[in-house]
PDB file of C-alpha atoms and ligand atoms in Angstrom:
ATOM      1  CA  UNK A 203     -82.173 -13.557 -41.570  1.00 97.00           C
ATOM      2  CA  UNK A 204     -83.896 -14.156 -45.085  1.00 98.00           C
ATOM      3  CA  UNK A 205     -85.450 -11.936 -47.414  1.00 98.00           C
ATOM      4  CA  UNK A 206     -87.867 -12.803 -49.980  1.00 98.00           C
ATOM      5  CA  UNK A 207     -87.267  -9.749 -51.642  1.00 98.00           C
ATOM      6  CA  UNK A 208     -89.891  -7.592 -54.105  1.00 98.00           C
ATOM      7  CA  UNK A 209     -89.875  -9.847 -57.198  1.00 98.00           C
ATOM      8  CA  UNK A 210     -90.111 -12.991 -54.987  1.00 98.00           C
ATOM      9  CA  UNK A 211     -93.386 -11.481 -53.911  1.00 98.00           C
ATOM     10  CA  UNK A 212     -94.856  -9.745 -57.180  1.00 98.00           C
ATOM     11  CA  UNK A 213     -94.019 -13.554 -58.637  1.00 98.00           C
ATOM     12  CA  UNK A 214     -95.863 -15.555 -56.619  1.00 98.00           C
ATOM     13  CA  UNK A 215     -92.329 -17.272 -55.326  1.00 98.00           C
ATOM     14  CA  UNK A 216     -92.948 -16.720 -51.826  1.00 98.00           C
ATOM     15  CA  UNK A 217     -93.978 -20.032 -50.847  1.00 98.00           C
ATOM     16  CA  UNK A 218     -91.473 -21.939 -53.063  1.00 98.00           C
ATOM     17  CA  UNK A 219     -88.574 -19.762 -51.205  1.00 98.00           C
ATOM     18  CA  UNK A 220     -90.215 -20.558 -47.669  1.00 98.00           C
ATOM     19  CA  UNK A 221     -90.982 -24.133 -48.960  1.00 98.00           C
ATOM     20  CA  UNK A 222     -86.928 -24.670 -49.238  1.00 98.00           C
ATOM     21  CA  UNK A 223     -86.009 -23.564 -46.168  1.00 97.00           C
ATOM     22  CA  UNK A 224     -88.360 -25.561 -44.492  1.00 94.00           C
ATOM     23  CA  UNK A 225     -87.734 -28.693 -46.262  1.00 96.00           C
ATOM     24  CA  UNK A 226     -84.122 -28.245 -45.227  1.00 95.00           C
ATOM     25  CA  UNK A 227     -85.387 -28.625 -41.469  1.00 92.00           C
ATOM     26  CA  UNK A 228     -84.591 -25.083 -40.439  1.00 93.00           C
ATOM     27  CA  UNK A 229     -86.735 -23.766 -37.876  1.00 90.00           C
ATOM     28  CA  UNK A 230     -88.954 -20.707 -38.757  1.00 93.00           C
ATOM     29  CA  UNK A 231     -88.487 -18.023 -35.448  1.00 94.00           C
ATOM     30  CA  UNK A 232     -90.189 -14.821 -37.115  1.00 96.00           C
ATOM     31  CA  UNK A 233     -92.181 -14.380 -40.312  1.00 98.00           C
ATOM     32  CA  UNK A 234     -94.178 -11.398 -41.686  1.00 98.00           C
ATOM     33  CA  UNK A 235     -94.977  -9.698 -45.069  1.00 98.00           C
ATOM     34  CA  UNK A 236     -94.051  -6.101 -44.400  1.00 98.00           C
ATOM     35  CA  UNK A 237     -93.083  -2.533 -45.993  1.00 98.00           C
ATOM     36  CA  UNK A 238     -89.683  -2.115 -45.432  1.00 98.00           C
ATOM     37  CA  UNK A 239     -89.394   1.998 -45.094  1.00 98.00           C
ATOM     38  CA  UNK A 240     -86.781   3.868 -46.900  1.00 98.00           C
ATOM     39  CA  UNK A 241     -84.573   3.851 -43.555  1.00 98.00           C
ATOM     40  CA  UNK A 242     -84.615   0.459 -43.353  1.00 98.00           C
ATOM     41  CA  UNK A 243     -83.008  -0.306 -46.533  1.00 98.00           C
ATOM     42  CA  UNK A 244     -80.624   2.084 -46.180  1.00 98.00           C
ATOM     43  CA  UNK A 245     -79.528   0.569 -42.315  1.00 98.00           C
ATOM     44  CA  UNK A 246     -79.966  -3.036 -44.189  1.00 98.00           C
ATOM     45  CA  UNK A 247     -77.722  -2.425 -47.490  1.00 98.00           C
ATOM     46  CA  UNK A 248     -75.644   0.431 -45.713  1.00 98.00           C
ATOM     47  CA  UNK A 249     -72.070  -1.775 -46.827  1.00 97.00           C
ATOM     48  CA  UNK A 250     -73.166  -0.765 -50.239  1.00 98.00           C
ATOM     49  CA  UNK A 251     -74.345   2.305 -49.865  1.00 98.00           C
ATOM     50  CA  UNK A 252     -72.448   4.924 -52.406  1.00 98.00           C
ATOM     51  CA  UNK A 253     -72.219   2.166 -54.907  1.00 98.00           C
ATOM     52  CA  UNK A 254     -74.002   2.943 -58.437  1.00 98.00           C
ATOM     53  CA  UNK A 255     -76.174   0.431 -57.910  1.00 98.00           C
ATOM     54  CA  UNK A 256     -77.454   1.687 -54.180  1.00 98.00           C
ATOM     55  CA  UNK A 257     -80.387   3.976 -54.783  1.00 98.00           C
ATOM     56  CA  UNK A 258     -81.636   0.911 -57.545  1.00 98.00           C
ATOM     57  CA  UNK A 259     -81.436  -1.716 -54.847  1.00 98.00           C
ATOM     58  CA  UNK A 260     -83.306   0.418 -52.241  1.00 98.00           C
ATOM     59  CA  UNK A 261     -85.898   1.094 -54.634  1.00 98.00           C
ATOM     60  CA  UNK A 262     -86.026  -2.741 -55.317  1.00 98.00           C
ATOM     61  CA  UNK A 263     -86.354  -3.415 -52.150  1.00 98.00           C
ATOM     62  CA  UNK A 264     -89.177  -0.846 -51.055  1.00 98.00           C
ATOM     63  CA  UNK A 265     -90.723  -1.137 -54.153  1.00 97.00           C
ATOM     64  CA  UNK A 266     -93.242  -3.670 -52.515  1.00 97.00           C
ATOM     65  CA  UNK A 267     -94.008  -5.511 -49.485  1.00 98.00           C
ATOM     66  CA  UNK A 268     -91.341  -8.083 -49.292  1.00 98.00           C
ATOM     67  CA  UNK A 269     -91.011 -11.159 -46.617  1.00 98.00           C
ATOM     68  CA  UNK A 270     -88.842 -11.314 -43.684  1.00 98.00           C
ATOM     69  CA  UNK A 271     -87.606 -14.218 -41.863  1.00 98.00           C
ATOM     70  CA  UNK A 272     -85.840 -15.489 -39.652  1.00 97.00           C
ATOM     71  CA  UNK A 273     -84.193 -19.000 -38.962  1.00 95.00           C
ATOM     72  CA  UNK A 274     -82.501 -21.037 -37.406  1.00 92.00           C
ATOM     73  CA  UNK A 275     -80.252 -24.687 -37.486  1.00 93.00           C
ATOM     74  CA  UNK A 276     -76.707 -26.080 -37.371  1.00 94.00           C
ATOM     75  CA  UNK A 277     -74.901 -24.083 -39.599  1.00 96.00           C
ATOM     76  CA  UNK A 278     -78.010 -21.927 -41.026  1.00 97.00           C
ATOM     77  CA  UNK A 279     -75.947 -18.883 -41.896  1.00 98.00           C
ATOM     78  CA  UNK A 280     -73.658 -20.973 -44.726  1.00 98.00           C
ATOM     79  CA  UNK A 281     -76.977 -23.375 -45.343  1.00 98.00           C
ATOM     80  CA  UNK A 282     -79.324 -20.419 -46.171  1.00 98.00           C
ATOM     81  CA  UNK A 283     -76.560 -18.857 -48.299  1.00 98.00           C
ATOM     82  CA  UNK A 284     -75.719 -22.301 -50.458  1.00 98.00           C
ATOM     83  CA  UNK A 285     -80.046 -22.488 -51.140  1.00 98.00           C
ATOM     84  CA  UNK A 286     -80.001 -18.628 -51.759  1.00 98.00           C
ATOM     85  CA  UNK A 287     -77.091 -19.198 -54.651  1.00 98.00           C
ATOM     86  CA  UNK A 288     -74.590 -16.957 -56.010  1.00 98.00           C
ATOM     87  CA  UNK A 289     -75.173 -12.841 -55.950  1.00 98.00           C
ATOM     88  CA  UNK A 290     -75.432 -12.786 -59.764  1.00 98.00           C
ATOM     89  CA  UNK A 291     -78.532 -15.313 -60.896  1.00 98.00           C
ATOM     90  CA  UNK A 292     -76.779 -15.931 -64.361  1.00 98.00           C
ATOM     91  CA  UNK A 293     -73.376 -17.588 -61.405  1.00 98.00           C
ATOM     92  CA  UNK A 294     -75.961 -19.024 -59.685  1.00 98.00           C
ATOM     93  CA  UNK A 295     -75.967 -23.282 -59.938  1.00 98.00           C
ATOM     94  CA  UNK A 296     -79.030 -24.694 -60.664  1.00 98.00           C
ATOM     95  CA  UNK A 297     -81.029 -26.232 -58.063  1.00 98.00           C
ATOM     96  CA  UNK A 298     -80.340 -22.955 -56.140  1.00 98.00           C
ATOM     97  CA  UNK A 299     -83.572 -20.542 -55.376  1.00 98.00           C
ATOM     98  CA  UNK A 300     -81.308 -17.398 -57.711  1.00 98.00           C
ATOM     99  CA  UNK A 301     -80.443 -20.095 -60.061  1.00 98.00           C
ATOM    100  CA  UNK A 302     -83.592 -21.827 -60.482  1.00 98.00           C
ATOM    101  CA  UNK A 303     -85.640 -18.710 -60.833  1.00 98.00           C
ATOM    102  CA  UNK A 304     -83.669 -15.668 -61.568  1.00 98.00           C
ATOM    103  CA  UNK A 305     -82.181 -13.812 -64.840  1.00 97.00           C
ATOM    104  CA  UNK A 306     -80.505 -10.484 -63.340  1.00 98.00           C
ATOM    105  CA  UNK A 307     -78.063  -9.355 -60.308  1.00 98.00           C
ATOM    106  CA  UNK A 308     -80.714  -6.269 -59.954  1.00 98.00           C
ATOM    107  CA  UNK A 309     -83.929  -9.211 -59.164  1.00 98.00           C
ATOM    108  CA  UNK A 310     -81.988 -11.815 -57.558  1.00 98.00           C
ATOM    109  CA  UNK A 311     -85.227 -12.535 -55.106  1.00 98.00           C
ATOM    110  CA  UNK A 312     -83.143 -13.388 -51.683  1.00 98.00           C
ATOM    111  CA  UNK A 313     -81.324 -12.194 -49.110  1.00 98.00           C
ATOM    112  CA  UNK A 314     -79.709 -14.054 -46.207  1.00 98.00           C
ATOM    113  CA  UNK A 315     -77.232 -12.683 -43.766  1.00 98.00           C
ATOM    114  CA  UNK A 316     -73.583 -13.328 -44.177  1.00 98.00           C
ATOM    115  CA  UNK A 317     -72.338 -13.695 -40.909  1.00 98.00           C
ATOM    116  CA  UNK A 318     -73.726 -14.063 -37.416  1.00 97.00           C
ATOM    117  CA  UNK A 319     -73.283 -10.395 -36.443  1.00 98.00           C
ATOM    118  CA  UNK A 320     -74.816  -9.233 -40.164  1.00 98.00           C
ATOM    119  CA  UNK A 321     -77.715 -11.447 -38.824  1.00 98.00           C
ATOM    120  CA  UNK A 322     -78.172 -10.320 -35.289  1.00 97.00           C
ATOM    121  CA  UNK A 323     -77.978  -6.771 -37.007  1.00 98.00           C
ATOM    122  CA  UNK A 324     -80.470  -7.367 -39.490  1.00 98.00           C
ATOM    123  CA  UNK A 325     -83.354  -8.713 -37.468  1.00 98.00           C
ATOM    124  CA  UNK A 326     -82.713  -6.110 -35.198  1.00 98.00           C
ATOM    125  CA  UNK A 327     -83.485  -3.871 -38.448  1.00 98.00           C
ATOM    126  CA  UNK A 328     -86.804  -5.848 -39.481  1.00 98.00           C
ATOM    127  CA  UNK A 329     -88.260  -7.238 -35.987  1.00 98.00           C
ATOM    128  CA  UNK A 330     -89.337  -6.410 -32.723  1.00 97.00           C
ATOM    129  CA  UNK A 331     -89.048  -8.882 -29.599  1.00 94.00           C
ATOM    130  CA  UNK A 332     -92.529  -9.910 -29.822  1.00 95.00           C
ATOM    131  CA  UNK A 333     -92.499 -11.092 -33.231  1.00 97.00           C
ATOM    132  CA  UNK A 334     -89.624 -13.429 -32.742  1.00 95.00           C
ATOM    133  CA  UNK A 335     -90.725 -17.091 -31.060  1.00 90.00           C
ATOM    134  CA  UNK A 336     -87.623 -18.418 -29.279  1.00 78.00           C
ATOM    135  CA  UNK A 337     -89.329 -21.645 -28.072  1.00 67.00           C
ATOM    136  CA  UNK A 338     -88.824 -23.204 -31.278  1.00 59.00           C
ATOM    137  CA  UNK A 339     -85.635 -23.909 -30.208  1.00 58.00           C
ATOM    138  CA  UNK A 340     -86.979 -27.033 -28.696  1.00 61.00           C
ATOM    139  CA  UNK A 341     -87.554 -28.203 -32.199  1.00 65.00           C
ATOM    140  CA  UNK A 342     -84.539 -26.804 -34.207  1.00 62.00           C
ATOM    141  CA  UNK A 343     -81.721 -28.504 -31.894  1.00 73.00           C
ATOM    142  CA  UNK A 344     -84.046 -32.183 -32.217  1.00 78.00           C
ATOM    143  CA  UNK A 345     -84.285 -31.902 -35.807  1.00 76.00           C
ATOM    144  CA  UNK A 346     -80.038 -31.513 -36.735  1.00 81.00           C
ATOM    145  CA  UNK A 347     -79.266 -33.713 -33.355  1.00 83.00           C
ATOM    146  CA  UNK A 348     -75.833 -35.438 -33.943  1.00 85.00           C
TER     147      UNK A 348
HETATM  148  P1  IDP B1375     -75.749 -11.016 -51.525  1.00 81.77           P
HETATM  149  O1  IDP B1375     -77.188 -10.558 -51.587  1.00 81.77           O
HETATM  150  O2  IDP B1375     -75.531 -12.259 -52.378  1.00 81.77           O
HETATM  151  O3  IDP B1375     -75.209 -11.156 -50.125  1.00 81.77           O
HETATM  152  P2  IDP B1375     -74.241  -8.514 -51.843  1.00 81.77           P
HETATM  153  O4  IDP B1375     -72.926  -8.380 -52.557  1.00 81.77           O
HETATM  154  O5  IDP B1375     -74.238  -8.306 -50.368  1.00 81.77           O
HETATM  155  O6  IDP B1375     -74.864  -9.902 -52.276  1.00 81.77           O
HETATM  156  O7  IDP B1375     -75.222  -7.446 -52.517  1.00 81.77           O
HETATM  157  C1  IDP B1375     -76.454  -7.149 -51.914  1.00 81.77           C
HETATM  158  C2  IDP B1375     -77.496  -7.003 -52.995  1.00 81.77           C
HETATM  159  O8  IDP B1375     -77.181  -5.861 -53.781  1.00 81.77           O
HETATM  160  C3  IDP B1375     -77.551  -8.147 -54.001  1.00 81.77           C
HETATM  161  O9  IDP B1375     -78.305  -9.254 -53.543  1.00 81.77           O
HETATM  162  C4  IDP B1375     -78.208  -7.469 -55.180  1.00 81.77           C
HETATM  163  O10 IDP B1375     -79.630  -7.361 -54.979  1.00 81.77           O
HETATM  164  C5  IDP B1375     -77.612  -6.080 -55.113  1.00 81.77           C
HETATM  165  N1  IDP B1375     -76.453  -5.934 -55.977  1.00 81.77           N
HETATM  166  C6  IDP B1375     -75.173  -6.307 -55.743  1.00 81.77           C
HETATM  167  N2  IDP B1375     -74.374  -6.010 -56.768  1.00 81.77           N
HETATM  168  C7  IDP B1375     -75.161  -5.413 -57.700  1.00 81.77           C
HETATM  169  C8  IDP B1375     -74.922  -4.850 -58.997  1.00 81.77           C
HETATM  170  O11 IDP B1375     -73.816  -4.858 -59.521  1.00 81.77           O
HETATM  171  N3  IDP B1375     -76.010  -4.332 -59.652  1.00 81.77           N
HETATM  172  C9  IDP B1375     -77.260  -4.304 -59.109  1.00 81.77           C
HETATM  173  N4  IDP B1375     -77.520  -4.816 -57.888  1.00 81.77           N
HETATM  174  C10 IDP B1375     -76.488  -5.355 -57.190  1.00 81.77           C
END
């Protein structure tokens, strides 16, 4: 699952983030510009929770509506991650969404799951069943055929 987290969306990066994962051939399941509640970041981030920089990163990330998604492809999880970039912007490579566009670990603009089970437990966090369109499928195992 991907984030396009606060800053993405006060900067007008939404579309550039989407646009990446798209062009990468990743098929879109679930997409929605929502208020993520204060329970929901703490369930999302709750590996980091009691960290110093936990209450900051909730507040980042319920600080505005932010964009959910989730996708799918061969190998999405580790694809997703290398387009996302490293954690810190200033690590990030360039040509990466946190290295092409961010300056600080605190507004690094993305999420994406680390793991299958960190995804399964994530969407299950930021979607229901009816917002989540399996049939694209179909499309996503044409696209990366072998
Ligand atoms: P990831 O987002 O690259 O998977 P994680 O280590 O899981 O990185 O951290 C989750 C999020 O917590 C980061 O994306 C970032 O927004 C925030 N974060 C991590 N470390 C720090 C920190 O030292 N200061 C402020 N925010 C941090």
């Amino acid at each position: 699952m991907i984030l396009a987290k606060a800053d993405a969306v006060v900067r007008g990066l939404v579309g550039e983030i989407l646009a990446r994962f798209e062009r990468r051939g990743y098929t879109i399941l679930g997409l929605k510009l929502m208020h993520v509640t204060q329970d929901q970041a703490k369930r999302h981030y709750a590996e980091h929770d009691g960290k110093p920089f936990f209450p900051g990163l909730v507040d980042y990330i319920t600080a505005t509506p932010i964009v959910a998604m989730v996708i799918e492809g061969e190998d999405a999880i580790e694809g997703c991650r290398a387009t996302i970039g490293a954690t810190n912007p200033i690590k990030a490579t360039p040509g990466t969404i946190r290295g092409d566009y961010g300056q600080t670990i605190g507004r690094n603009l993305a999420h994406g799951s680390d793991s299958p089970e960190s995804a399964q437990r994530e969407v299950a966090i930021f979607f229901n069943d009816q917002e989540l369109f399996p049939r694209a499928h179909v499309l996503g195992d044409w696209i990366s055929a072998k």
